[in-house]
């Protein structure tokens, strides 16, 4: 935790190699997206997609007891609102990037967005956020080895004008990451509303 006060920050990591960027992740339901009202069907759809994002509209429709067009409209609404992100999550370690570094960055006054966009263009950087507190920007970078981390900190970041200082945390092990966070159930009595798995149907082949 970087501060004891609530933070508002926006992910500004850009798309790469011709792929468009996802909508920004906005904390605390703040602007620019605001919040979206979820009903029980929305929560059930989100549970299914979180466990297997490849499920077909037809499979989800059968599971929640709605028509396929209705399910499609509901999912489109959730995507447009930024409530769900329809993208694959790549696991860095198995593809050669086991070094996970969180880096706090102090920026020269008046150059925060300029530096943020430069950081977002770096291919080893997966996450860029503007934050309130000790630092101006927090980034997460994946590197192939410790020598790669050394080069990133002492050469790559040094080339970005406006960075006044950095502090690095080398992540030793990740216990939890937000893509498995069951946010749709926070504050909801799950026992009273059901568990989101109608008829005990499990994620199958998506047909």
Coordinates of C-alpha atoms in Angstrom, one line a residue:
X1 CA 0.0 0.0 0.0
X2 CA 1.4 3.4 -1.0
X3 CA -0.9 5.6 1.1
X4 CA -3.4 5.4 3.8
X5 CA -5.8 7.8 2.0
X6 CA -8.1 6.7 -0.9
X7 CA -6.4 7.1 -4.3
X8 CA -7.8 7.9 -7.7
X9 CA -5.7 6.7 -10.5
X10 CA -6.0 5.8 -14.1
X11 CA -4.2 3.2 -16.1
X12 CA -2.6 4.9 -19.1
X13 CA -0.7 2.0 -20.6
X14 CA -1.2 2.3 -24.4
X15 CA -1.9 -0.4 -26.9
X16 CA 1.1 -1.8 -28.8
X17 CA 2.0 -3.1 -32.2
X18 CA -1.2 -2.0 -33.8
X19 CA -3.5 -3.3 -31.0
X20 CA -5.8 -0.7 -29.5
X21 CA -5.5 0.1 -25.8
X22 CA -8.2 -1.1 -23.4
X23 CA -10.4 1.5 -21.7
X24 CA -8.7 3.0 -18.7
X25 CA -9.1 1.2 -15.4
X26 CA -10.6 3.7 -12.9
X27 CA -10.4 3.1 -9.2
X28 CA -13.2 4.0 -6.7
X29 CA -15.9 4.2 -9.4
X30 CA -14.7 7.8 -10.2
X31 CA -14.8 9.8 -13.4
X32 CA -14.4 9.4 -16.3
X33 CA -16.4 6.2 -16.3
X34 CA -18.4 6.4 -13.1
X35 CA -20.2 3.3 -11.8
X36 CA -22.6 0.8 -13.4
X37 CA -25.6 -0.8 -11.7
X38 CA -25.3 -4.6 -11.6
X39 CA -28.2 -7.0 -11.1
X40 CA -28.0 -10.7 -10.2
X41 CA -27.8 -11.7 -13.9
X42 CA -24.9 -9.3 -14.6
X43 CA -23.0 -10.9 -11.6
X44 CA -23.6 -14.4 -12.9
X45 CA -22.4 -13.5 -16.4
X46 CA -19.3 -11.8 -14.9
X47 CA -18.5 -15.0 -12.8
X48 CA -18.8 -17.2 -15.9
X49 CA -16.5 -14.9 -18.0
X50 CA -14.0 -14.5 -15.2
X51 CA -13.5 -18.3 -15.0
X52 CA -13.5 -18.8 -18.8
X53 CA -13.6 -15.7 -21.1
X54 CA -13.9 -18.0 -24.1
X55 CA -17.4 -19.1 -23.3
X56 CA -19.9 -18.5 -26.2
X57 CA -22.9 -16.3 -25.9
X58 CA -25.0 -19.4 -26.4
X59 CA -23.4 -21.2 -23.5
X60 CA -23.8 -18.2 -21.2
X61 CA -27.4 -17.8 -22.3
X62 CA -28.3 -21.4 -21.5
X63 CA -26.6 -21.1 -18.1
X64 CA -28.3 -17.9 -16.9
X65 CA -31.6 -18.7 -18.6
X66 CA -31.8 -15.8 -21.1
X67 CA -31.8 -15.5 -24.9
X68 CA -28.5 -15.2 -26.7
X69 CA -29.3 -11.7 -28.0
X70 CA -30.1 -10.5 -24.5
X71 CA -26.9 -11.9 -23.1
X72 CA -24.9 -10.3 -26.0
X73 CA -26.5 -6.9 -25.1
X74 CA -25.7 -7.3 -21.4
X75 CA -22.0 -8.2 -22.1
X76 CA -21.7 -5.3 -24.6
X77 CA -23.1 -2.9 -21.9
X78 CA -20.5 -4.2 -19.4
X79 CA -17.7 -3.8 -21.8
X80 CA -18.7 -0.3 -22.9
X81 CA -18.9 0.7 -19.2
X82 CA -15.4 -0.6 -18.6
X83 CA -16.8 -3.1 -16.0
X84 CA -15.1 -6.0 -17.8
X85 CA -12.1 -6.0 -20.1
X86 CA -12.3 -8.4 -23.0
X87 CA -8.6 -9.2 -23.3
X88 CA -6.3 -12.2 -22.5
X89 CA -4.0 -11.9 -19.5
X90 CA -0.5 -13.0 -20.4
X91 CA 1.5 -14.7 -17.6
X92 CA 5.0 -13.1 -18.0
X93 CA 7.2 -15.7 -16.2
X94 CA 6.5 -18.7 -18.5
X95 CA 7.4 -16.7 -21.6
X96 CA 10.7 -15.5 -20.3
X97 CA 10.0 -12.5 -18.1
X98 CA 10.2 -13.7 -14.4
X99 CA 11.4 -10.4 -12.9
X100 CA 8.5 -8.4 -11.7
X101 CA 9.3 -4.9 -10.5
X102 CA 7.0 -2.2 -9.1
X103 CA 8.6 1.2 -9.4
X104 CA 7.6 4.5 -7.8
X105 CA 8.5 7.5 -9.8
X106 CA 8.8 11.2 -8.8
X107 CA 8.4 13.6 -11.7
X108 CA 9.4 17.2 -12.2
X109 CA 6.4 19.5 -11.6
X110 CA 4.3 20.1 -14.7
X111 CA 5.6 17.0 -16.6
X112 CA 3.7 14.2 -15.1
X113 CA 1.5 13.3 -18.1
X114 CA 4.4 13.7 -20.5
X115 CA 6.5 11.2 -18.5
X116 CA 3.5 8.9 -18.0
X117 CA 2.9 8.7 -21.8
X118 CA 6.6 8.0 -22.4
X119 CA 6.5 5.2 -19.8
X120 CA 3.4 3.8 -21.3
X121 CA 5.2 3.4 -24.7
X122 CA 7.9 1.2 -23.2
X123 CA 7.4 -2.5 -24.2
X124 CA 8.5 -3.9 -20.8
X125 CA 6.1 -1.8 -18.9
X126 CA 2.7 -3.4 -18.2
X127 CA 1.1 -0.9 -15.9
X128 CA 1.3 2.9 -15.6
X129 CA -0.8 4.8 -13.0
X130 CA -0.9 8.4 -11.8
X131 CA -1.2 8.4 -8.0
X132 CA -1.6 10.6 -5.0
X133 CA 1.0 10.3 -2.2
X134 CA 4.7 9.8 -2.0
X135 CA 5.1 9.3 -5.8
X136 CA 3.6 10.8 -8.9
X137 CA 3.5 7.6 -11.0
X138 CA 3.6 3.9 -10.2
X139 CA 4.7 1.5 -12.9
X140 CA 5.0 -2.3 -13.2
X141 CA 7.7 -3.7 -15.5
X142 CA 8.6 -7.3 -16.4
X143 CA 12.2 -8.1 -17.3
X144 CA 14.0 -11.3 -18.4
X145 CA 16.7 -11.3 -15.6
X146 CA 18.3 -9.1 -13.0
X147 CA 20.7 -7.6 -15.6
X148 CA 17.7 -6.5 -17.6
X149 CA 16.2 -4.8 -14.5
X150 CA 19.6 -3.0 -13.9
X151 CA 19.6 -1.8 -17.5
X152 CA 15.9 -0.7 -17.3
X153 CA 16.5 1.3 -14.1
X154 CA 19.9 2.8 -15.0
X155 CA 19.7 3.3 -18.8
X156 CA 16.1 3.1 -20.1
X157 CA 14.5 5.3 -17.4
X158 CA 17.5 7.7 -17.5
X159 CA 16.5 8.5 -21.1
X160 CA 13.2 10.0 -20.0
X161 CA 13.4 13.7 -19.3
X162 CA 11.4 14.8 -16.3
X163 CA 12.0 11.8 -14.0
X164 CA 13.4 13.2 -10.7
X165 CA 13.8 10.0 -8.8
X166 CA 12.7 6.4 -8.5
X167 CA 12.2 3.7 -5.9
X168 CA 12.0 0.0 -6.8
X169 CA 10.3 -3.0 -5.3
X170 CA 11.3 -6.4 -6.7
X171 CA 8.2 -8.6 -6.3
X172 CA 9.2 -11.9 -4.9
X173 CA 5.9 -13.7 -5.2
X174 CA 2.3 -12.6 -6.1
X175 CA -0.4 -14.0 -3.8
X176 CA -3.3 -12.4 -5.6
X177 CA -3.9 -10.4 -8.7
X178 CA -7.0 -8.4 -9.5
X179 CA -8.2 -10.4 -12.5
X180 CA -9.4 -13.1 -10.1
X181 CA -11.0 -10.5 -7.8
X182 CA -14.7 -11.2 -7.3
X183 CA -15.7 -7.5 -7.3
X184 CA -19.2 -8.2 -8.4
X185 CA -19.9 -9.9 -5.1
X186 CA -18.5 -7.2 -2.7
X187 CA -21.2 -6.1 -0.3
X188 CA -23.6 -8.7 -1.6
X189 CA -25.0 -11.6 0.5
X190 CA -24.0 -14.4 -1.9
X191 CA -26.0 -17.0 0.0
X192 CA -29.1 -15.0 -0.4
X193 CA -28.5 -14.2 -4.1
X194 CA -27.2 -17.6 -5.3
X195 CA -23.6 -18.5 -6.3
X196 CA -23.9 -17.6 -9.9
X197 CA -23.7 -21.2 -11.2
X198 CA -27.2 -22.0 -12.2
X199 CA -28.0 -25.7 -12.4
X200 CA -24.4 -26.5 -11.3
X201 CA -23.4 -26.1 -14.9
X202 CA -19.6 -25.8 -15.3
X203 CA -17.5 -24.1 -18.0
X204 CA -17.3 -26.6 -20.8
X205 CA -16.2 -26.3 -24.4
X206 CA -18.1 -23.0 -24.9
X207 CA -20.4 -24.6 -27.5

